[in-house]
Amino acid sequence: MSAAAGIKEFSNYLLYNFQDNPVNLYTRLRINVDFCDELKVNIYSFPMKYHPIRKGEQDEKDLSHTRDYVGRNWNLKYVRAVQVILNSTKGMVGKGKSFFLEAFGSDEEEYIELLEMPEVFILYRFFFKWLDEQGLRGSEHWRKTWQKCKKELPTEEWCELESIIHNNDFKALNLENLHNPLSHELLSFYKISRKDISDETGLLYSLKKEYDLASKQ
């Protein structure tokens, strides 16, 4: 209606981490991006993470003064992954379908895979894609391992593994406690951190320098 009346510039805030679920956020963002092309308008969306302003009657803790609140249909991993993706878009999602599809995935399934992906793989997405091209452990290697675990692990083991990933705390994770080699392999990807890329004595640092040089040529 607004576009028909001649209004061409829009901005809106999209609340998430409230009573919605992760796919709801993707759907609302995708609607806006599609409208940009369909209606020949510019829509700038600003996803905003919900936090309570007071302790609810059924809440065990008062989280109003922290950033730790997780919606009932969300988990720590997904909340953090959305924040990392938004960092690359400077907190805004605007016109440009190709950019949106690269940032958030071409469909809901790919979007969920991105949320499951190790944080550093999201942050340095093109670098880890390049590692795949070199035959090294990149994002595609993670994806195949993740899909294999989801398909082949017994239900109980997969649920336990998924819970570890969704809790998003890998610093104190002891891989030696995992007896299944497949689980061990998958979680080894999540142990990779930004420090591994910035550590001048490490292999990933050298590979990142090689990638940066190749990208400039």
mmCIF file of C-alpha atoms in Angstrom:
data_model
loop_
_atom_site.group_PDB
_atom_site.id
_atom_site.type_symbol
_atom_site.label_atom_id
_atom_site.label_comp_id
_atom_site.label_asym_id
_atom_site.label_seq_id
_atom_site.Cartn_x
_atom_site.Cartn_y
_atom_site.Cartn_z
ATOM 1 C CA MET A 1 0.000 0.000 0.000
ATOM 2 C CA SER A 2 2.810 2.407 0.863
ATOM 3 C CA ALA A 3 4.725 1.552 -2.299
ATOM 4 C CA ALA A 4 1.589 2.115 -4.372
ATOM 5 C CA ALA A 5 1.293 5.556 -2.745
ATOM 6 C CA GLY A 6 4.798 6.423 -3.938
ATOM 7 C CA ILE A 7 6.849 5.743 -0.791
ATOM 8 C CA LYS A 8 10.130 4.118 -1.816
ATOM 9 C CA GLU A 9 12.299 4.161 1.315
ATOM 10 C CA PHE A 10 11.506 2.023 4.371
ATOM 11 C CA SER A 11 13.210 0.861 7.549
ATOM 12 C CA ASN A 12 11.943 -1.537 10.190
ATOM 13 C CA TYR A 13 13.044 -3.348 13.311
ATOM 14 C CA LEU A 14 12.622 -7.114 13.508
ATOM 15 C CA LEU A 15 12.392 -8.474 17.046
ATOM 16 C CA TYR A 16 13.869 -11.932 17.523
ATOM 17 C CA ASN A 17 14.767 -14.199 20.449
ATOM 18 C CA PHE A 18 11.308 -13.543 21.938
ATOM 19 C CA GLN A 19 8.334 -15.840 21.221
ATOM 20 C CA ASP A 20 9.466 -16.452 17.635
ATOM 21 C CA ASN A 21 11.840 -19.138 16.367
ATOM 22 C CA PRO A 22 14.983 -18.840 14.212
ATOM 23 C CA VAL A 23 13.189 -19.673 10.960
ATOM 24 C CA ASN A 24 10.667 -16.886 11.637
ATOM 25 C CA LEU A 25 13.521 -14.361 11.522
ATOM 26 C CA TYR A 26 14.786 -15.729 8.211
ATOM 27 C CA THR A 27 11.275 -15.643 6.724
ATOM 28 C CA ARG A 28 10.655 -12.017 7.719
ATOM 29 C CA LEU A 29 14.038 -10.909 6.386
ATOM 30 C CA ARG A 30 13.465 -12.787 3.138
ATOM 31 C CA ILE A 31 10.042 -11.141 2.684
ATOM 32 C CA ASN A 32 11.645 -7.695 2.895
ATOM 33 C CA VAL A 33 14.444 -8.584 0.482
ATOM 34 C CA ASP A 34 11.935 -10.009 -2.005
ATOM 35 C CA PHE A 35 9.755 -6.896 -1.679
ATOM 36 C CA CYS A 36 12.743 -4.744 -2.662
ATOM 37 C CA ASP A 37 12.882 -6.457 -6.051
ATOM 38 C CA GLU A 38 9.144 -6.935 -6.481
ATOM 39 C CA LEU A 39 8.086 -3.379 -5.573
ATOM 40 C CA LYS A 40 11.264 -1.531 -6.676
ATOM 41 C CA VAL A 41 11.761 -0.052 -3.204
ATOM 42 C CA ASN A 42 14.529 0.102 -0.595
ATOM 43 C CA ILE A 43 13.793 -1.638 2.700
ATOM 44 C CA TYR A 44 16.377 -1.606 5.491
ATOM 45 C CA SER A 45 15.735 -4.129 8.243
ATOM 46 C CA PHE A 46 17.392 -4.008 11.653
ATOM 47 C CA PRO A 47 17.081 -7.311 13.578
ATOM 48 C CA MET A 48 16.936 -6.533 17.297
ATOM 49 C CA LYS A 49 17.549 -9.190 19.938
ATOM 50 C CA TYR A 50 14.956 -9.324 22.710
ATOM 51 C CA HIS A 51 16.015 -8.895 26.336
ATOM 52 C CA PRO A 52 13.644 -8.700 29.312
ATOM 53 C CA ILE A 53 13.519 -5.453 31.295
ATOM 54 C CA ARG A 54 12.481 -7.191 34.508
ATOM 55 C CA LYS A 55 12.448 -10.669 36.047
ATOM 56 C CA GLY A 56 9.401 -12.628 34.926
ATOM 57 C CA GLU A 57 7.234 -14.532 37.394
ATOM 58 C CA GLN A 58 8.339 -17.889 35.962
ATOM 59 C CA ASP A 59 12.002 -16.949 35.421
ATOM 60 C CA GLU A 60 14.570 -18.660 37.631
ATOM 61 C CA LYS A 61 17.039 -15.767 37.281
ATOM 62 C CA ASP A 62 16.827 -12.025 36.758
ATOM 63 C CA LEU A 63 18.466 -11.508 33.365
ATOM 64 C CA SER A 64 17.337 -7.913 32.870
ATOM 65 C CA HIS A 65 20.846 -6.561 33.510
ATOM 66 C CA THR A 66 22.729 -9.094 31.410
ATOM 67 C CA ARG A 67 22.786 -10.149 27.764
ATOM 68 C CA ASP A 68 22.242 -13.810 28.588
ATOM 69 C CA TYR A 69 18.538 -14.175 27.876
ATOM 70 C CA VAL A 70 17.667 -16.923 25.382
ATOM 71 C CA GLY A 71 14.144 -17.201 23.978
ATOM 72 C CA ARG A 72 12.248 -20.423 24.520
ATOM 73 C CA ASN A 73 12.612 -21.437 20.860
ATOM 74 C CA TRP A 74 16.247 -20.330 20.573
ATOM 75 C CA ASN A 75 19.597 -21.496 21.955
ATOM 76 C CA LEU A 76 22.896 -19.787 22.727
ATOM 77 C CA LYS A 77 24.547 -21.036 19.532
ATOM 78 C CA TYR A 78 21.818 -19.693 17.248
ATOM 79 C CA VAL A 79 21.615 -16.327 19.016
ATOM 80 C CA ARG A 80 25.364 -15.883 18.754
ATOM 81 C CA ALA A 81 25.449 -17.023 15.105
ATOM 82 C CA VAL A 82 22.838 -14.413 14.111
ATOM 83 C CA GLN A 83 24.945 -11.751 15.836
ATOM 84 C CA VAL A 84 28.051 -12.852 13.942
ATOM 85 C CA ILE A 85 26.194 -12.769 10.619
ATOM 86 C CA LEU A 86 24.828 -9.306 11.426
ATOM 87 C CA ASN A 87 28.343 -8.103 12.207
ATOM 88 C CA SER A 88 29.203 -8.652 8.552
ATOM 89 C CA THR A 89 26.115 -6.668 7.490
ATOM 90 C CA LYS A 90 26.795 -3.919 10.071
ATOM 91 C CA GLY A 91 23.570 -4.835 11.837
ATOM 92 C CA MET A 92 21.411 -4.059 8.846
ATOM 93 C CA VAL A 93 19.845 -6.130 6.087
ATOM 94 C CA GLY A 94 19.050 -4.088 2.992
ATOM 95 C CA LYS A 95 18.436 -4.351 -0.698
ATOM 96 C CA GLY A 96 20.365 -7.005 -2.621
ATOM 97 C CA LYS A 97 19.166 -10.584 -2.845
ATOM 98 C CA SER A 98 22.548 -12.085 -3.755
ATOM 99 C CA PHE A 99 24.159 -10.541 -0.668
ATOM 100 C CA PHE A 100 21.307 -11.756 1.538
ATOM 101 C CA LEU A 101 21.508 -15.312 0.185
ATOM 102 C CA GLU A 102 25.257 -15.372 0.831
ATOM 103 C CA ALA A 103 24.887 -13.985 4.355
ATOM 104 C CA PHE A 104 21.809 -15.917 5.528
ATOM 105 C CA GLY A 105 21.526 -18.848 3.122
ATOM 106 C CA SER A 106 19.506 -19.546 -0.005
ATOM 107 C CA ASP A 107 16.720 -21.300 1.905
ATOM 108 C CA GLU A 108 15.670 -22.246 5.439
ATOM 109 C CA GLU A 109 17.738 -25.435 5.453
ATOM 110 C CA GLU A 110 20.921 -23.624 4.448
ATOM 111 C CA TYR A 111 20.164 -20.908 7.006
ATOM 112 C CA ILE A 112 19.936 -23.461 9.837
ATOM 113 C CA GLU A 113 23.219 -24.992 8.663
ATOM 114 C CA LEU A 114 24.814 -21.553 8.958
ATOM 115 C CA LEU A 115 23.522 -21.193 12.508
ATOM 116 C CA GLU A 116 25.004 -24.588 13.363
ATOM 117 C CA MET A 117 28.370 -23.742 11.781
ATOM 118 C CA PRO A 118 31.338 -22.980 14.087
ATOM 119 C CA GLU A 119 31.501 -19.257 14.817
ATOM 120 C CA VAL A 120 34.930 -18.714 13.318
ATOM 121 C CA PHE A 121 33.761 -20.412 10.110
ATOM 122 C CA ILE A 122 30.952 -17.857 9.839
ATOM 123 C CA LEU A 123 33.227 -14.946 10.654
ATOM 124 C CA TYR A 124 35.887 -15.936 8.100
ATOM 125 C CA ARG A 125 33.507 -17.623 5.693
ATOM 126 C CA PHE A 126 35.423 -17.019 2.462
ATOM 127 C CA PHE A 127 38.711 -18.083 4.022
ATOM 128 C CA PHE A 128 37.286 -21.436 5.137
ATOM 129 C CA LYS A 129 35.702 -21.957 1.714
ATOM 130 C CA TRP A 130 39.158 -21.382 0.264
ATOM 131 C CA LEU A 131 40.598 -24.013 2.619
ATOM 132 C CA ASP A 132 38.181 -26.524 1.064
ATOM 133 C CA GLU A 133 39.598 -25.677 -2.347
ATOM 134 C CA GLN A 134 43.058 -26.471 -1.017
ATOM 135 C CA GLY A 135 41.876 -29.865 0.227
ATOM 136 C CA LEU A 136 42.085 -28.742 3.852
ATOM 137 C CA ARG A 137 39.556 -28.679 6.706
ATOM 138 C CA GLY A 138 37.200 -25.931 5.591
ATOM 139 C CA SER A 139 33.493 -25.241 5.838
ATOM 140 C CA GLU A 140 32.503 -28.032 3.432
ATOM 141 C CA HIS A 141 34.502 -30.518 5.492
ATOM 142 C CA TRP A 142 32.629 -29.347 8.583
ATOM 143 C CA ARG A 143 29.275 -29.613 6.738
ATOM 144 C CA LYS A 144 29.876 -33.187 5.602
ATOM 145 C CA THR A 145 30.935 -34.214 9.110
ATOM 146 C CA TRP A 146 27.911 -32.491 10.660
ATOM 147 C CA GLN A 147 25.520 -34.156 8.213
ATOM 148 C CA LYS A 148 27.180 -37.530 8.739
ATOM 149 C CA CYS A 149 26.827 -37.241 12.529
ATOM 150 C CA LYS A 150 23.193 -36.246 12.175
ATOM 151 C CA LYS A 151 22.511 -39.213 9.912
ATOM 152 C CA GLU A 152 24.639 -41.986 11.414
ATOM 153 C CA LEU A 153 24.893 -41.374 15.145
ATOM 154 C CA PRO A 154 22.390 -43.112 17.444
ATOM 155 C CA THR A 155 19.606 -40.729 18.456
ATOM 156 C CA GLU A 156 20.795 -40.421 22.047
ATOM 157 C CA GLU A 157 24.377 -39.629 21.028
ATOM 158 C CA TRP A 158 23.263 -37.100 18.419
ATOM 159 C CA CYS A 159 21.009 -35.335 20.934
ATOM 160 C CA GLU A 160 23.893 -35.130 23.394
ATOM 161 C CA LEU A 161 26.207 -33.779 20.698
ATOM 162 C CA GLU A 162 23.597 -31.261 19.526
ATOM 163 C CA SER A 163 23.120 -30.085 23.103
ATOM 164 C CA ILE A 164 26.863 -29.445 23.445
ATOM 165 C CA ILE A 165 26.872 -27.406 20.232
ATOM 166 C CA HIS A 166 23.777 -25.405 21.166
ATOM 167 C CA ASN A 167 25.187 -24.539 24.608
ATOM 168 C CA ASN A 168 27.983 -22.788 22.690
ATOM 169 C CA ASP A 169 30.706 -23.234 25.308
ATOM 170 C CA PHE A 170 33.692 -24.950 23.741
ATOM 171 C CA LYS A 171 36.567 -23.439 25.726
ATOM 172 C CA ALA A 172 36.462 -26.045 28.492
ATOM 173 C CA LEU A 173 35.336 -28.870 26.228
ATOM 174 C CA ASN A 174 37.492 -31.949 26.689
ATOM 175 C CA LEU A 175 37.427 -34.011 23.505
ATOM 176 C CA GLU A 176 39.062 -36.894 25.317
ATOM 177 C CA ASN A 177 35.754 -37.509 27.095
ATOM 178 C CA LEU A 178 34.098 -38.302 23.767
ATOM 179 C CA HIS A 179 34.375 -41.947 22.841
ATOM 180 C CA ASN A 180 32.777 -41.797 19.406
ATOM 181 C CA PRO A 181 35.395 -40.766 16.793
ATOM 182 C CA LEU A 182 32.717 -39.103 14.678
ATOM 183 C CA SER A 183 31.589 -36.876 17.572
ATOM 184 C CA HIS A 184 35.218 -36.132 18.330
ATOM 185 C CA GLU A 185 35.847 -35.080 14.728
ATOM 186 C CA LEU A 186 32.801 -32.783 14.566
ATOM 187 C CA LEU A 187 33.530 -30.978 17.824
ATOM 188 C CA SER A 188 37.158 -30.482 16.844
ATOM 189 C CA PHE A 189 35.883 -27.892 14.327
ATOM 190 C CA TYR A 190 34.218 -25.948 17.154
ATOM 191 C CA LYS A 191 37.457 -25.842 19.115
ATOM 192 C CA ILE A 192 38.968 -23.586 16.432
ATOM 193 C CA SER A 193 38.917 -19.969 17.617
ATOM 194 C CA ARG A 194 39.878 -16.506 16.419
ATOM 195 C CA LYS A 195 43.083 -16.846 18.406
ATOM 196 C CA ASP A 196 44.116 -19.755 16.186
ATOM 197 C CA ILE A 197 43.966 -17.429 13.186
ATOM 198 C CA SER A 198 45.768 -14.541 14.911
ATOM 199 C CA ASP A 199 48.501 -16.744 16.460
ATOM 200 C CA GLU A 200 51.584 -16.036 14.342
ATOM 201 C CA THR A 201 53.084 -19.408 15.263
ATOM 202 C CA GLY A 202 50.062 -21.380 14.073
ATOM 203 C CA LEU A 203 49.221 -23.036 10.767
ATOM 204 C CA LEU A 204 45.929 -21.193 10.317
ATOM 205 C CA TYR A 205 47.712 -17.865 10.616
ATOM 206 C CA SER A 206 50.065 -18.817 7.773
ATOM 207 C CA LEU A 207 47.189 -20.095 5.641
ATOM 208 C CA LYS A 208 45.178 -16.907 6.274
ATOM 209 C CA LYS A 209 48.152 -14.827 5.086
ATOM 210 C CA GLU A 210 48.372 -16.995 1.976
ATOM 211 C CA TYR A 211 44.642 -16.561 1.351
ATOM 212 C CA ASP A 212 44.822 -12.792 1.824
ATOM 213 C CA LEU A 213 47.680 -12.581 -0.658
ATOM 214 C CA ALA A 214 45.855 -14.724 -3.202
ATOM 215 C CA SER A 215 42.698 -12.614 -2.815
ATOM 216 C CA LYS A 216 44.575 -9.437 -3.724
ATOM 217 C CA GLN A 217 45.944 -10.855 -6.951
#
